[in-house]
Amino acid sequence: MLKALLARLKQGYRTGTFPPAPPNLPPDFRGRPELDAGITADEVAAMKKICPVADALAHDGACASLDLGRCTFCGRCAKVCPKVRFTREYRLGVFRREDLVVKAGAPAYVPPVQTDPAAKALKHTLQMREVSAGGCAGCELDANVLGTLAWDMGRFGIRFVASPRHADAIYLTGPVSENMQLALDKTYAAAPEPRFLICAGACAISGGLYKQGRLPAEPALFIPGCPPHPATTLEALLRFTGRQHESRALVPLR
């Protein structure tokens, strides 16, 4: 015990300043994309040819769009079409599936504010049971990082728990494979009411590169990415519980 205390004193304070300070994002970080108005159907077709998830891109005859619930953030579309840019906006979590669709020429993005009183009741504590339903482990590893000293989401009362009976929400990763369908259904059913489903990563939201299995309920929070950056996840969880004042002011970020 004495050695552990001495080592802790020697190491000092290691938790990052985020939030409320901006996160230290890598130079090649790809956040929420922006699409210029005037992207043609031919340009969308060209991007679809090199996109790993071609269904993420669409053109309805008047406007192009990119579905962040399917996007893997590979950035290939931006290399083909200069009218597409990936910004440094890491605040990607939304509460409605349709809010993940980025339309060409859309106004400056402002993250949505939580209005659900049941979710806001979790302001001081959010216990989650993680279910990896056939994922590649990318989303799972970046979620587990949030429990380390560098991120320490426990300081906000946010934790992963061992049993769904102790959980407020099920934190789902992976496309829900056939072999994990029953396990996911049972885990969600074991959580006490009111319970929430949080879908993290393109696979959990839409299946991503794969065919998606059945979700046990309508998700209350969508966190896009492949995988979502830890800052994206932590900010989304804080905003989900109505604590956006701790995740910086909700203003456009480029």
Coordinates of C-alpha atoms in Angstrom, one line a residue, residues 5-138:
L5 CA 0.8 5.8 -2.4
L6 CA 4.4 6.8 -3.2
A7 CA 4.0 5.9 -6.9
R8 CA 0.8 7.9 -7.0
L9 CA 2.5 11.0 -5.4
K10 CA 5.3 10.7 -7.9
Q11 CA 3.0 10.5 -10.9
G12 CA 1.0 13.5 -9.8
Y13 CA -2.3 14.5 -11.4
R14 CA -2.8 12.7 -14.7
T15 CA -6.4 13.3 -15.5
G16 CA -6.9 15.5 -18.6
T17 CA -8.4 19.0 -18.4
F18 CA -11.4 17.9 -20.6
P19 CA -14.0 18.9 -19.8
P20 CA -14.4 21.9 -19.5
A21 CA -11.2 22.6 -21.5
P22 CA -11.2 21.4 -25.1
P23 CA -9.9 17.8 -25.6
N24 CA -6.5 17.1 -27.0
L25 CA -7.4 15.7 -30.3
P26 CA -4.9 14.0 -32.7
P27 CA -3.8 16.0 -35.8
D28 CA -5.7 13.6 -38.2
F29 CA -8.9 13.6 -36.2
R30 CA -12.0 13.6 -38.3
G31 CA -15.1 15.1 -36.7
R32 CA -18.5 16.1 -38.0
P33 CA -18.4 16.6 -41.7
E34 CA -19.6 19.6 -43.6
L35 CA -21.1 19.4 -47.1
D36 CA -21.3 22.4 -49.4
A37 CA -24.5 23.2 -51.2
G38 CA -24.4 22.3 -54.9
I39 CA -23.0 18.7 -54.6
T40 CA -24.3 17.0 -57.7
A41 CA -25.7 13.5 -58.1
D42 CA -22.7 12.6 -60.2
E43 CA -20.3 13.7 -57.4
V44 CA -22.3 11.6 -54.9
A45 CA -22.1 8.6 -57.3
A46 CA -18.3 9.1 -57.5
M47 CA -18.0 9.1 -53.7
K48 CA -20.2 6.1 -53.4
K49 CA -17.8 4.1 -55.5
I50 CA -15.0 4.4 -52.9
C51 CA -17.1 4.6 -49.8
P52 CA -16.9 1.4 -47.6
V53 CA -20.5 2.0 -46.7
A54 CA -22.0 3.4 -49.9
D55 CA -25.5 3.7 -48.3
A56 CA -24.1 6.5 -46.1
L57 CA -24.2 8.9 -49.0
A58 CA -27.4 9.9 -50.8
H59 CA -28.8 12.5 -53.2
D60 CA -32.5 13.1 -53.4
G61 CA -32.4 15.0 -56.6
A62 CA -32.0 18.3 -54.9
C63 CA -29.6 17.9 -52.0
A64 CA -26.8 15.6 -51.0
S65 CA -26.5 14.1 -47.5
L66 CA -24.2 11.9 -45.4
D67 CA -25.6 9.6 -42.7
L68 CA -23.2 9.7 -39.7
G69 CA -25.0 6.6 -38.3
R70 CA -23.5 4.6 -41.2
C71 CA -20.3 6.6 -41.8
T72 CA -17.0 5.1 -40.8
F73 CA -15.2 8.5 -40.9
C74 CA -12.6 7.1 -43.3
G75 CA -12.4 10.4 -45.2
R76 CA -12.3 8.9 -48.7
C77 CA -15.3 11.0 -49.8
A78 CA -13.5 14.2 -48.9
K79 CA -10.5 13.2 -51.0
V80 CA -12.7 12.7 -54.1
C81 CA -15.0 15.7 -53.6
P82 CA -13.5 19.0 -52.2
K83 CA -17.1 20.0 -51.3
V84 CA -16.9 17.6 -48.4
R85 CA -14.8 18.5 -45.3
F86 CA -14.3 16.8 -42.0
T87 CA -14.1 19.4 -39.2
R88 CA -12.7 19.2 -35.7
E89 CA -16.3 19.0 -34.2
Y90 CA -16.2 16.1 -31.8
R91 CA -19.6 16.6 -30.2
L92 CA -21.5 14.1 -32.3
G93 CA -23.9 12.5 -29.9
V94 CA -27.6 13.0 -30.7
F95 CA -30.9 11.8 -29.2
R96 CA -32.8 11.2 -32.5
R97 CA -31.6 9.0 -35.4
E98 CA -32.6 11.6 -38.0
D99 CA -30.2 14.1 -36.5
L100 CA -27.3 12.0 -37.7
V101 CA -28.0 12.9 -41.3
V102 CA -25.9 15.8 -42.4
K103 CA -27.4 17.7 -45.4
A104 CA -25.5 19.8 -47.9
G105 CA -25.6 23.5 -47.1
A106 CA -26.9 22.9 -43.6
P107 CA -26.5 25.8 -41.1
A108 CA -23.8 25.7 -38.5
Y109 CA -24.2 22.7 -36.2
V110 CA -25.2 23.1 -32.6
P111 CA -25.3 19.9 -30.4
P112 CA -28.9 19.1 -29.2
V113 CA -29.9 19.7 -25.6
Q114 CA -31.4 17.0 -23.5
T115 CA -35.1 17.5 -22.8
D116 CA -36.1 14.1 -21.4
P117 CA -36.7 14.4 -17.7
A118 CA -36.0 10.7 -17.1
A119 CA -32.5 11.0 -18.6
K120 CA -31.8 14.3 -16.8
A121 CA -32.7 12.5 -13.5
L122 CA -29.4 10.7 -14.0
K123 CA -27.4 13.9 -13.7
H124 CA -25.5 12.7 -10.6
T125 CA -25.0 9.1 -11.6
L126 CA -25.2 7.0 -14.7
Q127 CA -24.5 3.3 -14.4
M128 CA -24.1 1.4 -17.7
R129 CA -23.8 -2.3 -18.6
E130 CA -21.7 -2.7 -21.8
V131 CA -22.8 -5.3 -24.3
S132 CA -20.4 -6.1 -27.2
A133 CA -22.7 -7.6 -29.7
G134 CA -20.3 -8.8 -32.3
G135 CA -18.0 -5.8 -32.5
C136 CA -14.4 -5.7 -33.6
A137 CA -13.3 -4.4 -30.1
G138 CA -12.5 -0.9 -31.4

